[in-house]
Amino acid sequence: MNKIGNIICISMCGFLFTTTTHAQSFLKKTLKVLETVNDVNKAVNSDKKTAIETEEKSQTDNNKTVTKNKLYIGSAYTDNSSPINPQKTNKTKIIYIENKTILCTEYFKDGVCLACHPQKGWGVFDTTGTQIIDYKLHFGTIVGNSQMPEFENGYCPVRDPKGSYIINKQSKIVSQFTNINNLSNFQQGIATATQTMPDPKNKHLNIRRVVYVNNKGELIFPHLYFTVKWENSKPMRPFNDGLSAYYDYDQKLWGFIDHTGNTVVKAQYKMVQDFHDGYAAVLTTNDKWGFIDTNGTFQIPAMYAREPMPFSEGVALVSRREGPSCLIDKTGKIVLDFIYKMTPFYNNKAFVNFSQESPYREIDPNHNFIFIIDREFKVVGLSKKMPLFIDNYNEEHWPSNNLWLSEEGVLMDNKGDAIYASNIIRPFSNNRSYVCFDDGKSALTAGFMNPSGEIVFLFTQSEF
C-alpha cells in the first residue's frame, strides 16, 4: 500500500526533534510507583503481571540513554538522536530530469522501481539506478483507485488506453489484450481486470464483466466472473494465510478464495480485512465487526461497532463506542485495557499510548512518553513518538527491515531509536529506501539510499 510522491518538492518538510529536558527528574520517580502500578494491574489483568523491565548496567549503549535501574528512552526526537542521514558519494548516480517533478513508486519490488517522466511516460530502474526500460509505458491508474504499477516475479501489467498488456523486465510483451482494461497489479501471479465482450443476448451491444487473469495472460477462475454496468473492477487483494478477499458484484459482498480460485469463505460480508495471524476481521450485514479463522468460522463474535485492528502475536486492538480501546486475545478476552492508541506487536514489542485511566499512567502522569511493552505487557522502554501504522488513506504500514516508519521522516526500531532520518523517508524494500533531502541547490532532491545511508541514485533537475 504505497503512495507515489513528488521527487522534487516545492516546500521543505521540516524534521523536528523534541528534547527530553525533564526526562531525568521524571525517571527518578519511576521506581517509586512501580509497586502501586503492579497492584492496580493485578485487578485489571488477574492472570498477568505488569512490571518494569530495568537495565542492570550503568553504561551507554551506542550513545543512547541506558542507566542503572532506569527505563530505556528511545533516541528518536531526543537530544540523544544520532540517526543515519542520506549522503551523496562519488559513486552516487545522478539522473537528470527536465522538470522539477517526476512521479515515482516510493519503493522497490521485485528488484525494480518505476518512475514517470511528465512527457515521456514510465520507465523502469533497477536497484543500482540503471534504467532497464526507457520512458515509454503509459500505465495510467486503475479506475477509481490509486494503485501504481509494479512488477511481481518478473511480470508487470500495463494499462495503456489503447489496450492492456503484460511485459517482462526485458520490456517484451508477454501477452496482449484487445478487450481487457483496468488490469490490476499481480498478487502471487493473479490480477483482476474488466473485459468488454459482445452481449450474448444482443450482438449489437457489448457487456462488461470482471475477470481474473494470470501473469501469462490467461483468463482463470471463470466461476468468479461478474457482469457489471457502471462498477469498476476492484484490484486483486494479497494472499495472506493462503487466502485472498474477493468481491461478489451481484451481492455487493466480500468473501475469500484460495490460490486455485476455490471459494473458501462465501461472499457474505460488507467489508473484510486481509488475514493476519490466522484471523481476519469482517463486517457483517448487521454492521458489526468480528473475527473469523481461515475456515470462515467466527472465533470472536461480531459484536464491535468500530473496525478493529488486525491480530498480531495473538492479540488485537478493539475499540469501544466511547471511551478507551482495549486489547483482546484470540478468545475475545480483554487482556489489556485503557488504551488510547497502539501499534500491533512486532518482534515481541508494541508501542502504546495509554489513556488517563490506565494504571500505567502513574509512571508518566504528564503524558510525556509513549510506552514500549513486550508480549507479557511489561514496560521495557519509553519513546517520544508513536510509529505510523494506519495512515490518512487507511492503509497499513507494517515494519520493514525491522524498522517502523514515523510520520516525521524517521525510521525507528522497536526500542524507539531513530536509525535513519531525512526530510521525507520511506521503509526499506530490496535494501533501498526512498528519501527526499536538501541538496543545498534547489528545493528537495529525491532518490534511494542503501542501508549504509549512501545515496545509490537520485533524480534531480539539471542546472541549465
Tab-separated table of C-alpha atoms in Angstrom:
chain	number	residue	atom	x	y	z
A	1	MET	CA	0.000	0.000	0.000
A	2	ASN	CA	2.283	2.695	-1.060
A	3	LYS	CA	1.732	6.114	-2.427
A	4	ILE	CA	3.538	7.973	-5.143
A	5	GLY	CA	5.298	11.208	-4.312
A	6	ASN	CA	6.848	14.222	-5.893
A	7	ILE	CA	10.534	13.671	-6.258
A	8	ILE	CA	11.283	17.356	-6.353
A	9	CYS	CA	9.147	19.204	-3.816
A	10	ILE	CA	8.380	22.919	-3.763
A	11	SER	CA	8.343	23.184	0.025
A	12	MET	CA	10.604	21.546	2.547
A	13	CYS	CA	9.236	19.161	5.171
A	14	GLY	CA	10.884	20.121	8.463
A	15	PHE	CA	12.497	17.478	10.602
A	16	LEU	CA	11.551	18.137	14.170
A	17	PHE	CA	13.455	16.967	17.194
A	18	THR	CA	11.931	17.179	20.663
A	19	THR	CA	14.191	17.312	23.695
A	20	THR	CA	13.893	15.408	26.955
A	21	THR	CA	14.763	18.203	29.384
A	22	HIS	CA	12.724	16.729	32.193
A	23	ALA	CA	13.489	13.093	31.436
A	24	GLN	CA	15.954	12.520	34.270
A	25	SER	CA	13.830	14.060	37.004
A	26	PHE	CA	10.859	12.151	35.656
A	27	LEU	CA	12.702	8.845	35.738
A	28	LYS	CA	13.732	9.287	39.386
A	29	LYS	CA	10.064	8.940	40.272
A	30	THR	CA	9.579	5.794	38.226
A	31	LEU	CA	10.605	3.171	40.746
A	32	LYS	CA	8.526	4.778	43.489
A	33	VAL	CA	5.292	3.995	41.690
A	34	LEU	CA	6.132	0.515	40.442
A	35	GLU	CA	4.535	-1.271	43.378
A	36	THR	CA	1.337	0.769	43.026
A	37	VAL	CA	1.142	0.095	39.306
A	38	ASN	CA	1.603	-3.620	39.785
A	39	ASP	CA	-1.105	-3.786	42.436
A	40	VAL	CA	-3.613	-1.966	40.236
A	41	ASN	CA	-2.791	-4.099	37.228
A	42	LYS	CA	-3.431	-7.292	39.168
A	43	ALA	CA	-7.037	-6.182	39.382
A	44	VAL	CA	-7.191	-5.270	35.682
A	45	ASN	CA	-5.481	-8.454	34.480
A	46	SER	CA	-5.679	-11.100	37.178
A	47	ASP	CA	-3.579	-13.552	35.187
A	48	LYS	CA	-0.938	-11.018	34.104
A	49	LYS	CA	1.826	-9.268	35.985
A	50	THR	CA	2.823	-5.835	34.821
A	51	ALA	CA	6.318	-4.779	35.801
A	52	ILE	CA	9.070	-2.505	34.676
A	53	GLU	CA	11.995	-4.117	32.954
A	54	THR	CA	15.107	-2.315	34.195
A	55	GLU	CA	18.660	-2.102	32.969
A	56	GLU	CA	21.321	-3.578	35.252
A	57	LYS	CA	24.320	-1.883	33.635
A	58	SER	CA	25.461	1.675	34.261
A	59	GLN	CA	26.676	2.083	30.704
A	60	THR	CA	25.757	3.764	27.478
A	61	ASP	CA	24.554	1.685	24.567
A	62	ASN	CA	25.593	3.328	21.289
A	63	ASN	CA	25.232	6.744	22.933
A	64	LYS	CA	21.606	6.039	23.803
A	65	THR	CA	20.141	6.598	27.267
A	66	VAL	CA	20.687	3.478	29.392
A	67	THR	CA	21.344	3.922	33.098
A	68	LYS	CA	21.108	1.611	36.055
A	69	ASN	CA	17.573	0.881	37.209
A	70	LYS	CA	16.046	3.317	34.758
A	71	LEU	CA	13.868	2.763	31.734
A	72	TYR	CA	15.466	2.931	28.341
A	73	ILE	CA	14.414	6.049	26.437
A	74	GLY	CA	14.424	5.708	22.662
A	75	SER	CA	16.597	8.268	20.928
A	76	ALA	CA	14.035	9.375	18.324
A	77	TYR	CA	13.145	13.057	18.825
A	78	THR	CA	15.527	13.491	21.764
A	79	ASP	CA	18.910	15.166	22.204
A	80	ASN	CA	20.484	11.717	22.029
A	81	SER	CA	19.272	11.148	18.488
A	82	SER	CA	22.051	10.375	16.021
A	83	PRO	CA	20.360	8.693	13.038
A	84	ILE	CA	21.981	7.938	9.718
A	85	ASN	CA	21.198	10.684	7.217
A	86	PRO	CA	21.321	10.130	3.441
A	87	GLN	CA	24.611	11.205	1.913
A	88	LYS	CA	25.738	11.592	-1.676
A	89	THR	CA	29.059	9.934	-2.509
A	90	ASN	CA	31.320	9.850	-5.532
A	91	LYS	CA	29.512	6.646	-6.510
A	92	THR	CA	26.038	8.219	-6.445
A	93	LYS	CA	24.400	8.015	-9.856
A	94	ILE	CA	22.746	11.275	-10.903
A	95	ILE	CA	19.665	11.012	-13.123
A	96	TYR	CA	18.873	14.398	-14.617
A	97	ILE	CA	15.305	15.295	-15.481
A	98	GLU	CA	13.834	18.199	-17.401
A	99	ASN	CA	11.093	19.065	-14.937
A	100	LYS	CA	11.015	19.803	-11.243
A	101	THR	CA	8.685	16.905	-10.565
A	102	ILE	CA	8.656	13.277	-11.532
A	103	LEU	CA	6.299	10.594	-10.252
A	104	CYS	CA	7.933	7.553	-8.743
A	105	THR	CA	6.914	4.440	-6.855
A	106	GLU	CA	8.421	5.107	-3.452
A	107	TYR	CA	9.553	1.516	-3.037
A	108	PHE	CA	11.292	-1.308	-4.841
A	109	LYS	CA	9.503	-4.532	-5.618
A	110	ASP	CA	10.905	-7.493	-7.484
A	111	GLY	CA	14.188	-5.591	-7.746
A	112	VAL	CA	12.810	-2.563	-9.627
A	113	CYS	CA	11.023	0.739	-9.159
A	114	LEU	CA	9.079	2.733	-11.758
A	115	ALA	CA	9.328	6.432	-12.474
A	116	CYS	CA	7.146	8.540	-14.749
A	117	HIS	CA	8.558	11.351	-16.857
A	118	PRO	CA	5.865	14.027	-17.369
A	119	GLN	CA	6.215	13.983	-21.155
A	120	LYS	CA	7.726	10.607	-21.989
A	121	GLY	CA	5.848	8.101	-19.837
A	122	TRP	CA	7.005	5.487	-17.333
A	123	GLY	CA	10.456	3.941	-17.154
A	124	VAL	CA	11.899	1.135	-15.029
A	125	PHE	CA	15.059	1.269	-12.866
A	126	ASP	CA	16.939	-1.468	-11.027
A	127	THR	CA	18.492	-1.123	-7.555
A	128	THR	CA	21.718	0.342	-8.991
A	129	GLY	CA	19.833	3.146	-10.721
A	130	THR	CA	20.309	1.611	-14.159
A	131	GLN	CA	17.321	2.274	-16.385
A	132	ILE	CA	16.350	-1.115	-17.792
A	133	ILE	CA	13.204	0.088	-19.600
A	134	ASP	CA	13.148	3.505	-21.259
A	135	TYR	CA	10.413	6.061	-20.651
A	136	LYS	CA	7.645	4.814	-22.913
A	137	LEU	CA	4.978	2.992	-20.919
A	138	HIS	CA	1.572	4.506	-20.195
A	139	PHE	CA	0.149	2.792	-17.145
A	140	GLY	CA	-2.498	5.201	-16.016
A	141	THR	CA	-4.196	4.121	-12.806
A	142	ILE	CA	-6.875	1.596	-12.044
A	143	VAL	CA	-10.128	3.479	-12.412
A	144	GLY	CA	-11.327	4.614	-9.005
A	145	ASN	CA	-8.087	3.544	-7.279
A	146	SER	CA	-4.614	4.964	-6.795
A	147	GLN	CA	-2.719	1.716	-7.362
A	148	MET	CA	0.616	2.332	-9.066
A	149	PRO	CA	2.229	-0.202	-11.447
A	150	GLU	CA	4.664	-2.767	-10.062
A	151	PHE	CA	6.493	-5.911	-11.113
A	152	GLU	CA	5.942	-9.264	-9.460
A	153	ASN	CA	8.008	-12.357	-10.289
A	154	GLY	CA	9.248	-10.683	-13.455
A	155	TYR	CA	5.880	-9.546	-14.851
A	156	CYS	CA	4.040	-6.244	-14.826
A	157	PRO	CA	0.590	-5.255	-16.154
A	158	VAL	CA	0.451	-2.230	-18.452
A	159	ARG	CA	-2.820	-0.324	-18.535
A	160	ASP	CA	-2.403	1.523	-21.808
A	161	PRO	CA	-5.561	3.319	-23.037
A	162	LYS	CA	-5.019	1.669	-26.415
A	163	GLY	CA	-5.069	-1.799	-24.894
A	164	SER	CA	-3.702	-3.547	-21.815
A	165	TYR	CA	-0.797	-5.982	-21.966
A	166	ILE	CA	1.752	-7.767	-19.765
A	167	ILE	CA	5.501	-7.165	-20.049
A	168	ASN	CA	8.629	-8.739	-18.570
A	169	LYS	CA	11.789	-6.981	-17.394
A	170	GLN	CA	13.216	-7.066	-20.895
A	171	SER	CA	10.249	-4.917	-21.977
A	172	LYS	CA	8.959	-7.799	-24.057
A	173	ILE	CA	5.188	-8.084	-24.363
A	174	VAL	CA	4.208	-11.430	-22.868
A	175	SER	CA	0.513	-11.124	-23.593
A	176	GLN	CA	-1.507	-8.515	-25.495
A	177	PHE	CA	-5.187	-7.832	-24.838
A	178	THR	CA	-7.693	-6.158	-27.120
A	179	ASN	CA	-10.756	-6.260	-24.895
A	180	ILE	CA	-9.320	-6.064	-21.374
A	181	ASN	CA	-8.583	-2.934	-19.368
A	182	ASN	CA	-8.345	-1.810	-15.767
A	183	LEU	CA	-5.791	-4.574	-15.201
A	184	SER	CA	-4.694	-4.640	-11.552
A	185	ASN	CA	-1.257	-5.449	-10.182
A	186	PHE	CA	-0.497	-9.121	-9.718
A	187	GLN	CA	-0.847	-10.800	-6.338
A	188	GLN	CA	1.041	-14.103	-6.457
A	189	GLY	CA	0.531	-14.211	-10.214
A	190	ILE	CA	-3.179	-13.268	-10.259
A	191	ALA	CA	-4.812	-9.983	-11.278
A	192	THR	CA	-8.335	-8.667	-11.771
A	193	ALA	CA	-9.475	-6.852	-14.909
A	194	THR	CA	-12.514	-5.621	-16.801
A	195	GLN	CA	-13.352	-7.379	-20.081
A	196	THR	CA	-15.569	-5.944	-22.798
A	197	MET	CA	-17.300	-8.516	-24.992
A	198	PRO	CA	-20.420	-8.910	-27.205
A	199	ASP	CA	-23.673	-9.371	-25.369
A	200	PRO	CA	-24.747	-12.998	-25.985
A	201	LYS	CA	-28.376	-11.819	-25.959
A	202	ASN	CA	-27.889	-8.931	-28.384
A	203	LYS	CA	-24.993	-8.950	-30.847
A	204	HIS	CA	-25.329	-5.187	-31.357
A	205	LEU	CA	-24.487	-4.469	-27.737
A	206	ASN	CA	-21.473	-5.075	-25.526
A	207	ILE	CA	-21.285	-6.125	-21.900
A	208	ARG	CA	-18.562	-5.586	-19.300
A	209	ARG	CA	-17.536	-8.233	-16.855
A	210	VAL	CA	-14.915	-8.537	-14.138
A	211	VAL	CA	-12.469	-11.384	-14.792
A	212	TYR	CA	-9.293	-12.889	-13.315
A	213	VAL	CA	-6.037	-13.112	-15.281
A	214	ASN	CA	-2.736	-14.903	-14.571
A	215	ASN	CA	0.674	-13.482	-15.486
A	216	LYS	CA	0.695	-15.494	-18.734
A	217	GLY	CA	-2.343	-13.548	-19.875
A	218	GLU	CA	-4.746	-16.463	-19.465
A	219	LEU	CA	-8.265	-15.977	-18.125
A	220	ILE	CA	-8.786	-18.043	-14.980
A	221	PHE	CA	-11.463	-18.677	-12.340
A	222	PRO	CA	-14.480	-18.364	-14.705
A	223	HIS	CA	-16.851	-19.149	-11.827
A	224	LEU	CA	-15.878	-15.772	-10.342
A	225	TYR	CA	-16.748	-13.640	-13.380
A	226	PHE	CA	-19.389	-10.966	-12.785
A	227	THR	CA	-21.208	-8.813	-15.311
A	228	VAL	CA	-21.101	-5.150	-14.332
A	229	LYS	CA	-22.591	-1.996	-15.771
A	230	TRP	CA	-21.041	1.070	-14.217
A	231	GLU	CA	-18.990	-0.502	-11.446
A	232	ASN	CA	-15.223	-0.755	-11.880
A	233	SER	CA	-13.222	-3.856	-11.022
A	234	LYS	CA	-11.555	-3.922	-7.618
A	235	PRO	CA	-7.798	-4.575	-7.506
A	236	MET	CA	-6.652	-8.068	-6.586
A	237	ARG	CA	-6.135	-8.374	-2.837
A	238	PRO	CA	-2.988	-10.005	-1.392
A	239	PHE	CA	-2.906	-13.625	-0.263
A	240	ASN	CA	-2.370	-13.810	3.498
A	241	ASP	CA	-2.520	-17.122	5.330
A	242	GLY	CA	-3.258	-18.649	1.916
A	243	LEU	CA	-6.453	-16.648	1.296
A	244	SER	CA	-7.354	-13.534	-0.696
A	245	ALA	CA	-10.504	-11.450	-0.365
A	246	TYR	CA	-12.816	-11.452	-3.398
A	247	TYR	CA	-15.875	-9.362	-4.200
A	248	ASP	CA	-19.257	-10.623	-5.388
A	249	TYR	CA	-20.510	-7.817	-7.641
A	250	ASP	CA	-24.048	-9.219	-7.682
A	251	GLN	CA	-24.490	-9.377	-3.921
A	252	LYS	CA	-22.116	-6.477	-3.167
A	253	LEU	CA	-20.438	-8.620	-0.521
A	254	TRP	CA	-16.951	-9.960	0.239
A	255	GLY	CA	-15.616	-13.471	0.771
A	256	PHE	CA	-12.280	-15.318	0.476
A	257	ILE	CA	-10.695	-17.589	-2.140
A	258	ASP	CA	-7.529	-19.683	-2.203
A	259	HIS	CA	-4.810	-19.745	-4.893
A	260	THR	CA	-6.829	-22.075	-7.086
A	261	GLY	CA	-9.871	-19.800	-7.057
A	262	ASN	CA	-11.767	-22.126	-4.765
A	263	THR	CA	-14.270	-20.252	-2.606
A	264	VAL	CA	-13.242	-20.986	0.975
A	265	VAL	CA	-15.467	-18.354	2.597
A	266	LYS	CA	-18.501	-17.417	0.526
A	267	ALA	CA	-19.296	-13.760	-0.075
A	268	GLN	CA	-21.380	-12.621	2.888
A	269	TYR	CA	-19.607	-9.632	4.456
A	270	LYS	CA	-19.902	-5.904	3.777
A	271	MET	CA	-16.181	-5.367	4.406
A	272	VAL	CA	-13.239	-7.617	5.182
A	273	GLN	CA	-9.666	-7.131	6.270
A	274	ASP	CA	-6.865	-9.331	4.978
A	275	PHE	CA	-5.860	-12.256	7.176
A	276	HIS	CA	-3.198	-11.716	9.826
A	277	ASP	CA	-2.076	-14.183	12.450
A	278	GLY	CA	-4.751	-16.648	11.289
A	279	TYR	CA	-7.704	-14.305	11.781
A	280	ALA	CA	-9.482	-11.747	9.592
A	281	ALA	CA	-11.812	-9.009	10.803
A	282	VAL	CA	-15.108	-8.981	8.903
A	283	LEU	CA	-18.115	-6.650	8.909
A	284	THR	CA	-21.454	-8.442	8.887
A	285	THR	CA	-24.630	-7.201	7.215
A	286	ASN	CA	-25.725	-6.142	10.728
A	287	ASP	CA	-22.842	-3.656	10.762
A	288	LYS	CA	-20.902	-5.474	13.464
A	289	TRP	CA	-17.248	-6.488	13.279
A	290	GLY	CA	-15.986	-9.881	14.362
A	291	PHE	CA	-13.071	-12.224	13.606
A	292	ILE	CA	-13.135	-15.412	11.526
A	293	ASP	CA	-10.464	-18.070	11.067
A	294	THR	CA	-9.228	-19.428	7.728
A	295	ASN	CA	-12.169	-21.874	7.649
A	296	GLY	CA	-14.622	-18.997	7.819
A	297	THR	CA	-15.698	-19.844	11.372
A	298	PHE	CA	-16.316	-16.988	13.778
A	299	GLN	CA	-13.789	-17.294	16.598
A	300	ILE	CA	-14.738	-13.924	18.060
A	301	PRO	CA	-18.419	-12.979	17.608
A	302	ALA	CA	-19.446	-9.988	15.527
A	303	MET	CA	-20.001	-7.536	18.374
A	304	TYR	CA	-17.831	-4.498	17.644
A	305	ALA	CA	-19.365	-1.344	16.187
A	306	ARG	CA	-15.996	0.089	15.135
A	307	GLU	CA	-13.408	-1.505	12.886
A	308	PRO	CA	-10.700	-3.303	14.908
A	309	MET	CA	-7.004	-3.592	14.188
A	310	PRO	CA	-5.625	-6.874	12.817
A	311	PHE	CA	-4.256	-9.605	15.062
A	312	SER	CA	-0.544	-9.777	15.740
A	313	GLU	CA	1.236	-12.216	18.030
A	314	GLY	CA	-2.079	-13.458	19.387
A	315	VAL	CA	-3.748	-10.142	20.284
A	316	ALA	CA	-5.727	-7.371	18.571
A	317	LEU	CA	-6.847	-3.868	19.496
A	318	VAL	CA	-10.609	-3.249	19.516
A	319	SER	CA	-12.484	-0.012	20.156
A	320	ARG	CA	-15.467	0.753	22.319
A	321	ARG	CA	-18.224	3.038	21.070
A	322	GLU	CA	-16.978	5.580	23.575
A	323	GLY	CA	-14.001	5.616	25.849
A	324	PRO	CA	-10.653	3.815	25.675
A	325	SER	CA	-9.803	0.864	23.469
A	326	CYS	CA	-8.666	-2.500	24.753
A	327	LEU	CA	-6.539	-5.453	23.709
A	328	ILE	CA	-8.146	-8.889	23.287
A	329	ASP	CA	-6.700	-12.350	22.825
A	330	LYS	CA	-7.899	-14.973	20.354
A	331	THR	CA	-10.788	-15.975	22.609
A	332	GLY	CA	-12.044	-12.380	22.758
A	333	LYS	CA	-10.937	-11.921	26.364
A	334	ILE	CA	-9.709	-8.450	27.348
A	335	VAL	CA	-6.052	-8.797	28.342
A	336	LEU	CA	-5.049	-5.120	28.458
A	337	ASP	CA	-7.308	-2.104	28.883
A	338	PHE	CA	-7.379	1.710	28.857
A	339	ILE	CA	-5.539	2.201	25.570
A	340	TYR	CA	-5.737	5.386	23.524
A	341	LYS	CA	-3.562	4.311	20.593
A	342	MET	CA	-1.340	1.340	19.842
A	343	THR	CA	0.710	-0.384	17.152
A	344	PRO	CA	0.455	-4.125	16.552
A	345	PHE	CA	3.055	-6.315	18.213
A	346	TYR	CA	6.158	-6.917	16.145
A	347	ASN	CA	9.112	-8.980	17.342
A	348	ASN	CA	7.570	-9.159	20.817
A	349	LYS	CA	7.172	-5.409	21.265
A	350	ALA	CA	4.471	-2.787	20.715
A	351	PHE	CA	4.181	0.982	21.178
A	352	VAL	CA	1.254	2.053	23.368
A	353	ASN	CA	-0.260	5.380	24.351
A	354	PHE	CA	-2.348	4.595	27.405
A	355	SER	CA	-5.383	6.664	28.300
A	356	GLN	CA	-5.552	8.613	31.524
A	357	GLU	CA	-7.480	5.843	33.323
A	358	SER	CA	-4.674	3.317	32.887
A	359	PRO	CA	-2.570	2.424	35.943
A	360	TYR	CA	0.429	2.613	33.644
A	361	ARG	CA	-0.100	6.376	33.583
A	362	GLU	CA	1.057	6.629	37.202
A	363	ILE	CA	4.523	6.152	35.761
A	364	ASP	CA	4.031	9.058	33.337
A	365	PRO	CA	1.090	11.193	34.510
A	366	ASN	CA	2.036	14.097	32.260
A	367	HIS	CA	1.894	12.001	29.084
A	368	ASN	CA	5.470	12.802	28.120
A	369	PHE	CA	6.167	9.407	26.619
A	370	ILE	CA	4.794	6.515	24.623
A	371	PHE	CA	5.255	3.175	26.388
A	372	ILE	CA	7.050	0.253	24.750
A	373	ILE	CA	5.751	-3.026	26.133
A	374	ASP	CA	6.602	-6.664	25.500
A	375	ARG	CA	4.174	-9.508	24.934
A	376	GLU	CA	3.883	-10.049	28.697
A	377	PHE	CA	2.747	-6.413	28.932
A	378	LYS	CA	5.854	-5.358	30.824
A	379	VAL	CA	7.152	-1.872	30.145
A	380	VAL	CA	10.558	-2.269	28.509
A	381	GLY	CA	11.167	1.268	27.313
A	382	LEU	CA	9.844	4.719	26.521
A	383	SER	CA	9.528	6.617	23.257
A	384	LYS	CA	8.852	10.238	22.420
A	385	LYS	CA	6.791	9.302	19.359
A	386	MET	CA	4.355	6.659	18.175
A	387	PRO	CA	5.300	4.954	14.873
A	388	LEU	CA	2.873	5.227	11.990
A	389	PHE	CA	0.638	2.218	11.375
A	390	ILE	CA	-2.651	3.417	9.846
A	391	ASP	CA	-2.195	6.455	7.598
A	392	ASN	CA	-4.669	9.045	6.337
A	393	TYR	CA	-5.598	6.716	3.463
A	394	ASN	CA	-6.469	3.926	5.926
A	395	GLU	CA	-3.522	1.882	4.692
A	396	GLU	CA	-1.421	-0.314	6.974
A	397	HIS	CA	2.314	0.177	7.394
A	398	TRP	CA	3.858	-2.936	8.901
A	399	PRO	CA	7.565	-2.727	9.842
A	400	SER	CA	10.101	-3.430	7.104
A	401	ASN	CA	13.719	-4.446	7.774
A	402	ASN	CA	12.728	-4.449	11.480
A	403	LEU	CA	12.030	-0.714	11.310
A	404	TRP	CA	8.881	1.298	11.910
A	405	LEU	CA	8.013	4.358	9.851
A	406	SER	CA	7.390	7.615	11.702
A	407	GLU	CA	5.279	10.342	10.169
A	408	GLU	CA	8.001	12.958	10.639
A	409	GLY	CA	10.724	11.475	8.443
A	410	VAL	CA	12.282	8.837	10.701
A	411	LEU	CA	12.744	5.068	10.543
A	412	MET	CA	12.882	3.805	14.115
A	413	ASP	CA	13.451	0.394	15.680
A	414	ASN	CA	11.289	-1.237	18.355
A	415	LYS	CA	13.393	0.349	21.097
A	416	GLY	CA	12.327	3.783	19.892
A	417	ASP	CA	15.762	4.655	18.491
A	418	ALA	CA	15.978	6.756	15.341
A	419	ILE	CA	18.017	4.672	12.886
A	420	TYR	CA	17.558	6.716	9.675
A	421	ALA	CA	16.217	10.222	9.135
A	422	SER	CA	15.540	12.530	6.212
A	423	ASN	CA	13.091	15.259	5.225
A	424	ILE	CA	10.951	12.502	3.704
A	425	ILE	CA	11.748	8.824	4.091
A	426	ARG	CA	10.076	5.508	3.299
A	427	PRO	CA	10.682	1.957	4.596
A	428	PHE	CA	13.389	-0.201	3.039
A	429	SER	CA	12.453	-2.567	0.239
A	430	ASN	CA	15.025	-4.603	-1.671
A	431	ASN	CA	17.629	-2.838	0.546
A	432	ARG	CA	16.664	0.573	-0.773
A	433	SER	CA	14.865	3.403	0.994
A	434	TYR	CA	13.234	6.313	-0.819
A	435	VAL	CA	14.404	9.632	0.628
A	436	CYS	CA	13.917	13.334	-0.078
A	437	PHE	CA	16.609	15.659	1.216
A	438	ASP	CA	18.015	19.155	0.830
A	439	ASP	CA	20.922	19.168	-1.605
A	440	GLY	CA	21.664	22.833	-0.926
A	441	LYS	CA	20.950	23.845	-4.510
A	442	SER	CA	17.224	23.607	-5.132
A	443	ALA	CA	14.160	22.546	-3.207
A	444	LEU	CA	14.279	18.870	-2.281
A	445	THR	CA	16.069	16.196	-4.242
A	446	ALA	CA	14.991	12.575	-4.005
A	447	GLY	CA	16.434	9.167	-4.643
A	448	PHE	CA	17.155	5.838	-2.995
A	449	MET	CA	19.725	5.106	-0.297
A	450	ASN	CA	21.247	1.817	0.836
A	451	PRO	CA	21.405	0.605	4.484
A	452	SER	CA	24.719	2.451	4.927
A	453	GLY	CA	22.955	5.747	4.232
A	454	GLU	CA	24.666	6.211	0.861
A	455	ILE	CA	22.540	7.612	-1.951
A	456	VAL	CA	22.735	4.988	-4.699
A	457	PHE	CA	20.971	7.139	-7.272
A	458	LEU	CA	18.893	10.272	-7.291
A	459	PHE	CA	16.674	12.306	-9.565
A	460	THR	CA	17.427	15.991	-9.898
A	461	GLN	CA	16.874	18.836	-12.301
A	462	SER	CA	19.841	19.840	-14.446
A	463	GLU	CA	21.489	23.159	-13.689
A	464	PHE	CA	20.693	24.707	-17.075
